[in-house]
Tab-separated table of C-alpha atoms in Angstrom:
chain	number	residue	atom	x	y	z
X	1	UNK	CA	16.851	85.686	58.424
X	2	UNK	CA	18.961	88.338	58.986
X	3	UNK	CA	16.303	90.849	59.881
X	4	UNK	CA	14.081	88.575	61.875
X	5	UNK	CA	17.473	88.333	64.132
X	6	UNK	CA	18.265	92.357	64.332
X	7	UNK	CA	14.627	92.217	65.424
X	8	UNK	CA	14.657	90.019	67.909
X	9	UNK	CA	17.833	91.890	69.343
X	10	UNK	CA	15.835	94.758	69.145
X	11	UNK	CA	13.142	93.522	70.905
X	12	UNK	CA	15.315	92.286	73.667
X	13	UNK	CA	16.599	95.577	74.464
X	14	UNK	CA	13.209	96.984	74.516
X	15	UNK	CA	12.197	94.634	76.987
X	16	UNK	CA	15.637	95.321	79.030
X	17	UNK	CA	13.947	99.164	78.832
X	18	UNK	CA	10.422	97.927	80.155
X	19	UNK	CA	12.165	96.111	82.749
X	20	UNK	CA	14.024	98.516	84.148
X	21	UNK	CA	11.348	100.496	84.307
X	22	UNK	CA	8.487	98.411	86.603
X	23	UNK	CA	11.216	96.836	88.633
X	24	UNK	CA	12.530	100.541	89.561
X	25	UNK	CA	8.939	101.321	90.573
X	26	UNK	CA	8.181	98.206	91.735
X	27	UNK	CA	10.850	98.189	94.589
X	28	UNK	CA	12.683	100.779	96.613
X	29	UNK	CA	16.081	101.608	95.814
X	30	UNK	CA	18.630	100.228	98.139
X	31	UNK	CA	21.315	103.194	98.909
X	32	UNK	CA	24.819	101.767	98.332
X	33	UNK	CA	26.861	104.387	99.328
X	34	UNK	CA	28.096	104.871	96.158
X	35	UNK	CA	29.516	107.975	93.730
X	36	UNK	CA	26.657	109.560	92.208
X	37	UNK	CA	27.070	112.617	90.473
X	38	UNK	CA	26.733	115.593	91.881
X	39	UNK	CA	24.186	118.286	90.351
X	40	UNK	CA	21.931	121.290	91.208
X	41	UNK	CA	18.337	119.562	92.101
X	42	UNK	CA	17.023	123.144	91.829
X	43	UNK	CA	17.173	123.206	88.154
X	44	UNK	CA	15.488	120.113	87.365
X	45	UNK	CA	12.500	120.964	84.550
X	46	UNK	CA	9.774	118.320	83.940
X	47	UNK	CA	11.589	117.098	80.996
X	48	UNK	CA	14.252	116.108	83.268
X	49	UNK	CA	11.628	114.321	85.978
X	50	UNK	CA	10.159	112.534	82.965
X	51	UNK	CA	13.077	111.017	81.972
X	52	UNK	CA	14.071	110.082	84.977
X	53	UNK	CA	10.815	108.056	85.556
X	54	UNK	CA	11.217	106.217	82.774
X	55	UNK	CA	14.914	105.413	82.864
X	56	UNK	CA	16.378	106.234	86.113
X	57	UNK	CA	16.800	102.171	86.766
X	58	UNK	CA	19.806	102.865	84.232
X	59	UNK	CA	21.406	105.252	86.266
X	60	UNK	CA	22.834	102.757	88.761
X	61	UNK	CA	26.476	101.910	89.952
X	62	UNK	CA	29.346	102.804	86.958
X	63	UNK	CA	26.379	103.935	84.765
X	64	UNK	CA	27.034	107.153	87.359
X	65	UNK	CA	30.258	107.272	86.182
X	66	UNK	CA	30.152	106.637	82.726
X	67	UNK	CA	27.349	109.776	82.360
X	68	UNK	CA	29.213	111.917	84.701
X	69	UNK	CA	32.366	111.987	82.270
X	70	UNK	CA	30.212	112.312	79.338
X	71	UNK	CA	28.541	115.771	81.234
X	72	UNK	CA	31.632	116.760	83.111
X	73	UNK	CA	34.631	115.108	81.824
X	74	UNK	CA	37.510	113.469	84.480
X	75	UNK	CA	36.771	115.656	87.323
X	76	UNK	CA	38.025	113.108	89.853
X	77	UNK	CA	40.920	111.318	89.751
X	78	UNK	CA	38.760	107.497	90.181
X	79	UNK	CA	37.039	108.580	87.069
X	80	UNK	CA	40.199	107.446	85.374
X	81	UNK	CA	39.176	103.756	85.277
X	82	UNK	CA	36.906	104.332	82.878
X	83	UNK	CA	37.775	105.014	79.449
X	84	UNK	CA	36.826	107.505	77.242
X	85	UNK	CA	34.787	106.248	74.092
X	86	UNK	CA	31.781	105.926	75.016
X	87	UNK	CA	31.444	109.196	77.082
X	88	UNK	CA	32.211	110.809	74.160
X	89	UNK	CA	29.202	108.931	72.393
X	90	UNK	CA	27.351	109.871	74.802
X	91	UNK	CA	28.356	113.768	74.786
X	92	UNK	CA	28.093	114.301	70.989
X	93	UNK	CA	24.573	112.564	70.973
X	94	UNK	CA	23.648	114.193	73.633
X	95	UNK	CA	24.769	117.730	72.330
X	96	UNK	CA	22.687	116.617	69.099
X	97	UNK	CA	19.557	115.796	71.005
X	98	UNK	CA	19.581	119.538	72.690
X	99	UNK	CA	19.951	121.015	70.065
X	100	UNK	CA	16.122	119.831	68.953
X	101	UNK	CA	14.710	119.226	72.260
X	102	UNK	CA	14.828	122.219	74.293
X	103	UNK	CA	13.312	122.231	77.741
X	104	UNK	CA	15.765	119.535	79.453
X	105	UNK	CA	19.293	119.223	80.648
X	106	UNK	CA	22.381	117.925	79.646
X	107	UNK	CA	22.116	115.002	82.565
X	108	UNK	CA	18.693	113.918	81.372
X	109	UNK	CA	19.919	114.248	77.915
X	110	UNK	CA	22.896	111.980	78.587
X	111	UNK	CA	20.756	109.431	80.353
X	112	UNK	CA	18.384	108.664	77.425
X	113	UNK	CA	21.331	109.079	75.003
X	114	UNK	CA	23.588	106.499	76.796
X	115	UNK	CA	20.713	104.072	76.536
X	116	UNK	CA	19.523	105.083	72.668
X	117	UNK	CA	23.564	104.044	72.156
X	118	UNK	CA	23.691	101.237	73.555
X	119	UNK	CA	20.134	99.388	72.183
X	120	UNK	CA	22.404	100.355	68.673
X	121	UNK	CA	25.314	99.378	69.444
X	122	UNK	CA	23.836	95.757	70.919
X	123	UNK	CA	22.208	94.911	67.662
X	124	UNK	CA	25.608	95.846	66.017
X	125	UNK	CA	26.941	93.720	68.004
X	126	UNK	CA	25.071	90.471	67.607
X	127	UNK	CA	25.201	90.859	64.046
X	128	UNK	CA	28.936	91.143	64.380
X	129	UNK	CA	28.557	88.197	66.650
X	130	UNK	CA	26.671	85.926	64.311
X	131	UNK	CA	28.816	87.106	61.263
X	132	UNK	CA	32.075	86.195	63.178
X	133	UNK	CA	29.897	82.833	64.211
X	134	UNK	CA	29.767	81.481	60.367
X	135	UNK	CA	33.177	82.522	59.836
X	136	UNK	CA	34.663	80.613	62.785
X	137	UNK	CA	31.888	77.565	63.133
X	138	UNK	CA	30.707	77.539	59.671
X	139	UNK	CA	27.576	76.351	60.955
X	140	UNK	CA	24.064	78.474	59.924
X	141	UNK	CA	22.425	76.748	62.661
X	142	UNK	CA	24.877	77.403	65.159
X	143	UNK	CA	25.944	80.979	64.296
X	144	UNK	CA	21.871	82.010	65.320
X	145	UNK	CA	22.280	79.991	68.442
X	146	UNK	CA	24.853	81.867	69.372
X	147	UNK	CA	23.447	85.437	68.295
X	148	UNK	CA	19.899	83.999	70.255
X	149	UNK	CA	21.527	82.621	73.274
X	150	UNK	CA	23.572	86.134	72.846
X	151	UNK	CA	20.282	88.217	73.283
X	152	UNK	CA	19.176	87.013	76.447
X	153	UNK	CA	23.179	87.097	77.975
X	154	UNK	CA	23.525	86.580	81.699
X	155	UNK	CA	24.969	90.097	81.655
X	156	UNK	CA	22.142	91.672	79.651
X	157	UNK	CA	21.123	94.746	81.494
X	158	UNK	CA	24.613	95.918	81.196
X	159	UNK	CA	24.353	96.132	77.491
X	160	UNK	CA	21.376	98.352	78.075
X	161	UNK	CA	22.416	100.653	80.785
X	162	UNK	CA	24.793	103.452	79.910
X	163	UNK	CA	27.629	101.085	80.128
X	164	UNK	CA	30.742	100.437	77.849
X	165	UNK	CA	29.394	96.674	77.413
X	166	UNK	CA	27.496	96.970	73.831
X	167	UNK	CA	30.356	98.982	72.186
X	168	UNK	CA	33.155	97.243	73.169
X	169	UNK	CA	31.066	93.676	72.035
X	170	UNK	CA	31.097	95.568	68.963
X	171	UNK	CA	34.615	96.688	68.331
X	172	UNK	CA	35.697	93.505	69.568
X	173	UNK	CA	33.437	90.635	67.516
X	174	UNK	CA	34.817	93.177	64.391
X	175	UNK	CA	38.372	93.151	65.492
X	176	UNK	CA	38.221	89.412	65.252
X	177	UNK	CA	36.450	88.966	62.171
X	178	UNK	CA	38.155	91.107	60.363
X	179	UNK	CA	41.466	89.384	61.617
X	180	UNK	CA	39.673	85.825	60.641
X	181	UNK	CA	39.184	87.066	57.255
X	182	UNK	CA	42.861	88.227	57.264
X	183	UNK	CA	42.264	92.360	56.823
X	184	UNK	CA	44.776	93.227	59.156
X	185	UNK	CA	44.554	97.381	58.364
X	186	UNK	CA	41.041	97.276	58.397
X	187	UNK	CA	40.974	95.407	61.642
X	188	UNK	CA	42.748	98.382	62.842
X	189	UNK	CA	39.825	100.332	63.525
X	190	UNK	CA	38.065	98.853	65.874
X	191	UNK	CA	41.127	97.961	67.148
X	192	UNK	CA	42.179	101.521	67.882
X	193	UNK	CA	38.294	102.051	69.012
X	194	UNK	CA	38.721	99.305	71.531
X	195	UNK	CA	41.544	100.363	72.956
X	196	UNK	CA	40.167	103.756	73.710
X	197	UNK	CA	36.695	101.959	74.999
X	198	UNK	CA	37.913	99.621	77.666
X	199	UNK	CA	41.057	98.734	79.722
X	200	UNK	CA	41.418	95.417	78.236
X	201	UNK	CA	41.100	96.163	74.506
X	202	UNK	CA	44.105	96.575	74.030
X	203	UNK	CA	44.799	92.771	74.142
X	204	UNK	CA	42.853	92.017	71.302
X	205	UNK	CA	45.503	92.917	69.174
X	206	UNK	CA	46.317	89.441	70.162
X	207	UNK	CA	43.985	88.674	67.356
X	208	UNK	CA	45.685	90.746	64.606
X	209	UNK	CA	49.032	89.167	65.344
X	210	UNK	CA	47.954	85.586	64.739
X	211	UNK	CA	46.485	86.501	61.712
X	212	UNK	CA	49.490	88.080	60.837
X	213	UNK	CA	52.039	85.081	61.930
X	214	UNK	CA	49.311	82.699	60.234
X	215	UNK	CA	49.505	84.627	57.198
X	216	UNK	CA	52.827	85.129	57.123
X	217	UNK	CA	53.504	81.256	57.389
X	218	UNK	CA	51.416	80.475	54.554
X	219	UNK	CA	52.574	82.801	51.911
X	220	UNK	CA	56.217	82.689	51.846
X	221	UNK	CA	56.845	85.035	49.082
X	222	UNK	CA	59.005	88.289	49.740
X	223	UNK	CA	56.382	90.865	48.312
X	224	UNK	CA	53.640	89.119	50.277
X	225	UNK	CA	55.440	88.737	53.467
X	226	UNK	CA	56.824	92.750	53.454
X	227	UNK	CA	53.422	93.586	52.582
X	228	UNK	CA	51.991	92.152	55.731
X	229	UNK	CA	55.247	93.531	57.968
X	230	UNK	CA	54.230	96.762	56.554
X	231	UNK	CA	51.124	96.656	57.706
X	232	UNK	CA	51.307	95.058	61.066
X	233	UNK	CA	54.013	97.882	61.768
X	234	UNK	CA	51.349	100.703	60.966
X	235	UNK	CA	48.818	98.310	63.545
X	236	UNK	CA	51.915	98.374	66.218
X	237	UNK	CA	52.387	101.893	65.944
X	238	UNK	CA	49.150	103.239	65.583
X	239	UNK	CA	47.514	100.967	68.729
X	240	UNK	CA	50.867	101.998	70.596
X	241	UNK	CA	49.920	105.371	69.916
X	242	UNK	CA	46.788	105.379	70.983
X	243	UNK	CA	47.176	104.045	74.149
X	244	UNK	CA	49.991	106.167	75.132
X	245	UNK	CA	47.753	109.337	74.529
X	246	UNK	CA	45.181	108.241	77.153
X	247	UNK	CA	47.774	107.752	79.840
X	248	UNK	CA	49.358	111.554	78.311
X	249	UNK	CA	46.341	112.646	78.711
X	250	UNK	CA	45.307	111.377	82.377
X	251	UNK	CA	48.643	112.508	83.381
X	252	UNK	CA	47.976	116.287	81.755
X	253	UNK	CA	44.895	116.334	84.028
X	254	UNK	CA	45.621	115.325	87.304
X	255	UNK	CA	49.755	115.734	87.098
X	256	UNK	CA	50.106	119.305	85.800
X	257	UNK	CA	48.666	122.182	87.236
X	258	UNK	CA	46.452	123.819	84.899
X	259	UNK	CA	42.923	126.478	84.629
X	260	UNK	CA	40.448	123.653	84.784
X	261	UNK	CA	37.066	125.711	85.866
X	262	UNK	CA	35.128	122.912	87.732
X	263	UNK	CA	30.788	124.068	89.184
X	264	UNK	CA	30.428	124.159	92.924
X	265	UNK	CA	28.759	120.710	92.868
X	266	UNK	CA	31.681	119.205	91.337
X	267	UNK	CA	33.755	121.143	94.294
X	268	UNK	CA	31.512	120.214	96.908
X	269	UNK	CA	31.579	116.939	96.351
X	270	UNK	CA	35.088	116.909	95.996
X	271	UNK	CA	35.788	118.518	99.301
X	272	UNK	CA	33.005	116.142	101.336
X	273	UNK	CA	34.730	112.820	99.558
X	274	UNK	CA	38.574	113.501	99.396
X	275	UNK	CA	38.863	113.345	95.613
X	276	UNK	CA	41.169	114.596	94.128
X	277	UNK	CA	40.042	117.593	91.363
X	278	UNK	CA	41.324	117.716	87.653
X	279	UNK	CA	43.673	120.499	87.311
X	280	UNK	CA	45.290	120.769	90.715
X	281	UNK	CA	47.860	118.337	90.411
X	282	UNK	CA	51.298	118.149	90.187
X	283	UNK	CA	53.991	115.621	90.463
X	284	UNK	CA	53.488	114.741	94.085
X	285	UNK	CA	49.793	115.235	94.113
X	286	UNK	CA	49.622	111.061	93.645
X	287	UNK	CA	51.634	108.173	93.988
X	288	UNK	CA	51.344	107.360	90.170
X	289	UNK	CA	52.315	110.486	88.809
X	290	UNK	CA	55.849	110.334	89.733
X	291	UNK	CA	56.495	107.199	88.027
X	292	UNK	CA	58.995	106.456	85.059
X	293	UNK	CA	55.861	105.411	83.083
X	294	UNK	CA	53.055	107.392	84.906
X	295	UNK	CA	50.186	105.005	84.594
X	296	UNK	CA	46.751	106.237	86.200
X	297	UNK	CA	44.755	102.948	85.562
X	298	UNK	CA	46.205	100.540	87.783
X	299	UNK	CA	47.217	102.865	90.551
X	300	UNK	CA	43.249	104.211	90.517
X	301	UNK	CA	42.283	100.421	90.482
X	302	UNK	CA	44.110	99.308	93.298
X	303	UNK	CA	43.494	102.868	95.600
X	304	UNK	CA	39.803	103.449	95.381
X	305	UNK	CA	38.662	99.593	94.298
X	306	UNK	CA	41.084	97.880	95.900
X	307	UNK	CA	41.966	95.633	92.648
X	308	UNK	CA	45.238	93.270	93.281
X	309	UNK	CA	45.941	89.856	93.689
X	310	UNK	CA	43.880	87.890	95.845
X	311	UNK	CA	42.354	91.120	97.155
X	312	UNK	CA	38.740	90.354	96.948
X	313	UNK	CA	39.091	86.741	98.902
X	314	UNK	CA	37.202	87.567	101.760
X	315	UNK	CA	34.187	86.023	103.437
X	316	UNK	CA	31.630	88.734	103.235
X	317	UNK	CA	32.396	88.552	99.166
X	318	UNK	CA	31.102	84.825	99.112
X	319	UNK	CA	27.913	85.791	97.499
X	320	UNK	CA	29.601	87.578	94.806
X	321	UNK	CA	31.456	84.203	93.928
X	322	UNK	CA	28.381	82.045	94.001
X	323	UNK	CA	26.903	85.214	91.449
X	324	UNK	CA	29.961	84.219	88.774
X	325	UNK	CA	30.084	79.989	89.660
X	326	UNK	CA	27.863	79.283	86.443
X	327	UNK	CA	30.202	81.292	83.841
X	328	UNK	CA	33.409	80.379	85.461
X	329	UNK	CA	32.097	76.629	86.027
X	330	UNK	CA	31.247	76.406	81.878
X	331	UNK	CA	34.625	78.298	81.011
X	332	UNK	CA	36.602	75.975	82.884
X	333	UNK	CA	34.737	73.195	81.726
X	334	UNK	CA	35.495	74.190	78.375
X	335	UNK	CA	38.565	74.973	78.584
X	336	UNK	CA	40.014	72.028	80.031
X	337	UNK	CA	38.293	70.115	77.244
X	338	UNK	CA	40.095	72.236	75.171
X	339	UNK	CA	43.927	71.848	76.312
X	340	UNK	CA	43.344	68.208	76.820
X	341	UNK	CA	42.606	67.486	73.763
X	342	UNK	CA	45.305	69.639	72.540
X	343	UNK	CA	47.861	67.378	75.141
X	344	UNK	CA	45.968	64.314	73.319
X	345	UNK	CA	46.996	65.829	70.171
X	346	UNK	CA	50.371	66.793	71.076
X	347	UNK	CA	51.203	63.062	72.049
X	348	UNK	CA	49.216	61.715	68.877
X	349	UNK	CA	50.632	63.917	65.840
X	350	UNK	CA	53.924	65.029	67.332
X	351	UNK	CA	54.948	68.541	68.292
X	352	UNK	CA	55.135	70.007	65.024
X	353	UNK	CA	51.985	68.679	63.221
X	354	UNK	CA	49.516	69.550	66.481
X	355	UNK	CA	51.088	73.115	66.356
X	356	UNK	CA	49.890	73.666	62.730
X	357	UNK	CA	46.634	72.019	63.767
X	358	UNK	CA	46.335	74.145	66.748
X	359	UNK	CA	47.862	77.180	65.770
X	360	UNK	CA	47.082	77.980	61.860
X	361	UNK	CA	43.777	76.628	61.720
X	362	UNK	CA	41.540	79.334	62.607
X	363	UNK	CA	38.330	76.575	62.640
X	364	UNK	CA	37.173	76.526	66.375
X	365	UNK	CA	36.427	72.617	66.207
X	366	UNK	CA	39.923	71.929	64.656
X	367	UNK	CA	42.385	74.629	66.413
X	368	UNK	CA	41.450	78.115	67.660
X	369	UNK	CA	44.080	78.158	69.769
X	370	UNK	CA	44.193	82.213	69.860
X	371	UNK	CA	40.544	81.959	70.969
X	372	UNK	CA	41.374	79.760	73.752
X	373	UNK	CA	44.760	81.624	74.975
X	374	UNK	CA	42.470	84.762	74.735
X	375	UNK	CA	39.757	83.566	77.162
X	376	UNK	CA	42.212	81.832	79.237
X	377	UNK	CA	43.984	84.902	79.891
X	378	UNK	CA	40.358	86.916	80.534
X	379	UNK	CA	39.277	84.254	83.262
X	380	UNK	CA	42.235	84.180	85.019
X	381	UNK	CA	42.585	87.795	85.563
X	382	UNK	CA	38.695	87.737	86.424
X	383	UNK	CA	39.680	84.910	89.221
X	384	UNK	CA	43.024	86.404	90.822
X	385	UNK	CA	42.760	89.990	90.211
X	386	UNK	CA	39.278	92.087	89.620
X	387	UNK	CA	36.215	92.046	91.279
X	388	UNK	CA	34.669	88.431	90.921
X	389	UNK	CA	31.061	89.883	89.942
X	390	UNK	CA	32.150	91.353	87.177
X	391	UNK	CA	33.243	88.485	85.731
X	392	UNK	CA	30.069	87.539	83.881
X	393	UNK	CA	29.419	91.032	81.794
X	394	UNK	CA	33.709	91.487	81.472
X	395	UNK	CA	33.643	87.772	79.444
X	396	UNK	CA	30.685	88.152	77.769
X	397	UNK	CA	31.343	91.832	76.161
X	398	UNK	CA	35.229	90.676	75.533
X	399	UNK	CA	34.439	87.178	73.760
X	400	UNK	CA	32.754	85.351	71.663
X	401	UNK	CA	33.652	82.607	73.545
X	402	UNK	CA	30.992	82.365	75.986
X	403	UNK	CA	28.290	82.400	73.092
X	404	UNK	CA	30.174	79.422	71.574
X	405	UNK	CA	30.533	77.099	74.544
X	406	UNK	CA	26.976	77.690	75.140
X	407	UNK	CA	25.986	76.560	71.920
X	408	UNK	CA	27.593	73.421	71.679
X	409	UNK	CA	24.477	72.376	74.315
X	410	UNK	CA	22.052	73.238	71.422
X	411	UNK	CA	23.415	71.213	68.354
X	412	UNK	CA	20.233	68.520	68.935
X	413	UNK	CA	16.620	68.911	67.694
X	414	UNK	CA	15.317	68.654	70.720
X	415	UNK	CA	16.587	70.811	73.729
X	416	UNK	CA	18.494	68.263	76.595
X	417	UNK	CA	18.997	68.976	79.672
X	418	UNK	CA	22.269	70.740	79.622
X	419	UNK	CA	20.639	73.218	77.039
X	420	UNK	CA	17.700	74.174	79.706
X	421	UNK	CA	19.953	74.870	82.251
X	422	UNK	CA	21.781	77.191	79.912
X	423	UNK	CA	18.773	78.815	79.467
X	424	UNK	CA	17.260	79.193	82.976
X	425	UNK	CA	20.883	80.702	83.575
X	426	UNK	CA	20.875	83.229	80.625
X	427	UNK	CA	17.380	83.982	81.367
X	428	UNK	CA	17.401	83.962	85.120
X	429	UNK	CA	20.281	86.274	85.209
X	430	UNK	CA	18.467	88.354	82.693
X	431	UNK	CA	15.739	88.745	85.177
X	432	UNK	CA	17.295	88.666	88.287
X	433	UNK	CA	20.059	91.380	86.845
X	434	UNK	CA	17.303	93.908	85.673
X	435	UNK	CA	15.896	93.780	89.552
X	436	UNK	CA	18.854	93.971	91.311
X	437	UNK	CA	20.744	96.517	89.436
X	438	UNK	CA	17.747	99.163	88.804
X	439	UNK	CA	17.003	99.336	92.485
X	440	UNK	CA	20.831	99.967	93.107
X	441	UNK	CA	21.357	96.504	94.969
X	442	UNK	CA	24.230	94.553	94.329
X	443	UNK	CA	24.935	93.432	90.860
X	444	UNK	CA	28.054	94.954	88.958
């Protein structure tokens, strides 16, 4: 069973692949006005036109981004908001595939790389995804819902282009497994790898500490309990760690002057955009580098994506609401479900028995609580704070969540009518996502 799923996951991808290609053909490419990354159209071989024509539909809105630190590095200061993992995927692979195909460059190279990633790292992921599925649900029949319904995601084209999506799915279904199954070192890893992946990773150590407090409520004993202090002090200090060395290391590039040698493309474009170059800063080159806790992310956010509170309530951003109405409509849905019956419970068993209900049972039809607190916090920085398009690929790389709430419309024999619209949403979005975003039209 297992293998008929990683194929159909395959298969998915492959058709995300096909897709991108006819649509990109199939309609001209709307010019956003975007960042693209700057390079010397002299020197492009036939390799590099090849691969274009067959995956240029990937190169599209952050994709740009995400390929121009993997070539370049952070040559401009509003590369910041994205994080560094999977560029360096990209960059090793990349440097691997060169070395046995000669005859194209390191931006074509990149572009069929980021996508070779990310087709792996999406099956990874939904087998992480239906793994975590029996843990949690400890349903069969449910746990492949969920990994189907996860194939065809509303989001899916961003788990093909040369996005972050597929890897952080990864590290985060693993971070939460392994924290079900109470391996709180081991859950470090992906932990770690999620933090360096994607702004918001670093919340799933959420996760790790409810296994922790779970576990150390349940097993009272001294050597147990030290044990488990032990090693949620090495997950403190080691996450701490590594999330303090990407904002070091933002700061070293764009706070201190130092011998950064960038091409006369990156330059150019630098001079005809106002961006600021890696390497020419100092303490007053911006606002966020004089700070008592120099933070680029937020600062970079909020200047060149204008990312705050209530910022993106306008009228001309209506259609980018109505885009995220069916996720946010089924998360709310769900979620007051959720704390009403926990108020129900509350009332019903008293304080302290509906917070062991809630709290220590990790079963998502009995408690789940951390789930639900998770998720909660996700939507609601989705609805006040980021770009409201978004919202569908952020929730549906950064939790399971949306996989389970879906599922609970496929529990009958016979699909209803609930279940179809699921399914003309997953599906239409797949569809509609793959047009829209490989001819450069809105849809990010």
């Amino acid at each position: 069973m297992t293998k008929d799923f990683l194929r159909i996951a395959l298969v998915s991808r492959i058709l995300s692949i096909i897709g991108q290609f006819i649509f990109n053909h199939l309609i001209p490419d709307h010019n956003a006005g975007v960042f693209e990354s700057p390079y010397d159209e002299t020197t492009v071989s036939v390799g590099d036109a090849l691969i274009e024509f067959l995956f240029g539909g990937f190169r599209r809105w952050d994709a740009q981004y995400y390929l121009h630190i993997a070539e370049h590095g952070y040559t401009y200061e509003n590369t910041l908001a994205f994080y560094p993992l999977y560029p360096i995927f990209v960059n090793l692979l990349t440097n691997v595939l060169l070395t046995f195909v000669p005859g194209i460059s390191f931006r074509a190279g990149a572009l069929v790389c980021g996508v070779l990633l990310n087709v792996f790292f999406f099956c990874l992921a939904a087998y992480f995804l239906v793994q975590l599925s029996r843990l949690v649900l400890k349903n069969e029949h449910m746990s492949l819902t969920v990994g189907y319904l996860f194939c065809i995601n509303p989001a899916s084209v961003f788990f093909s282009a040369p996005y972050s999506e597929s890897l952080f799915a990864v590290v985060t279904f693993s971070v939460i497994a392994e924290s079900v199954r109470g391996n709180i070192l081991l859950a470090l890893v992906p932990l770690s790898m999620g933090i360096l992946c994607r702004s918001n990773g670093l919340i799933n150590i959420g996760f790790v500490l409810y296994q922790a407090i779970r576990l150390f409520w349940l097993d009272r004993s001294f050597q147990a309990r030290f044990k488990l202090a032990v090693k949620l002090l090495i997950v403190l200090v080691v996450s701490g760690f590594t999330f303090l060395s990407i904002q070091r290391y933002h700061f070293s590039l764009f706070c201190v002057k130092s011998s950064i040698r960038h091409s006369s493309e990156i330059v150019n474009y630098a001079k005809a955009n106002d961006f600021i170059l890696s390497g020419n800063g100092s303490l007053i080159s911006s606002p966020w580098c004089g700070a008592k806790l120099p933070s680029a992310y937020t600062y970079v956010q909020s200047h060149y994506w204008n990312v705050g509170l209530f910022n993106y309530y306008e009228f001309k951003q209506i259609p980018n609401f109505i885009l995220a109405i069916p996720i946010l409509f089924l998360f709310l849905k769900m979620l007051y479900a959720y704390y009403a019956n926990a108020f129900i419970t509350v009332n019903r068993f008293g304080t302290r028995k509906a917070v062991k209900m809630l709290f220590f049972d990790a079963n998502l039809s009995t408690g789940g609580l951390v789930y639900m607190v998770h998720v909660t916090f996700l939507t609601l920085v989705c609805v006040l704070f980021v770009h409201i398009q978004v919202t569908t690929r952020l929730l549906a790389s950064s939790s399971p969540c949306l996989y389970w709430f879906a599922a609970n419309y496929f529990k009958a024999t016979q699909l209803n009518g609930r279940a179809k619209l699921i399914l003309i949403w997953f599906g239409g979005y797949t569809v509609l996502g793959t047009i829209l975003f490989s001819n450069n039209l809105p849809w990010t």
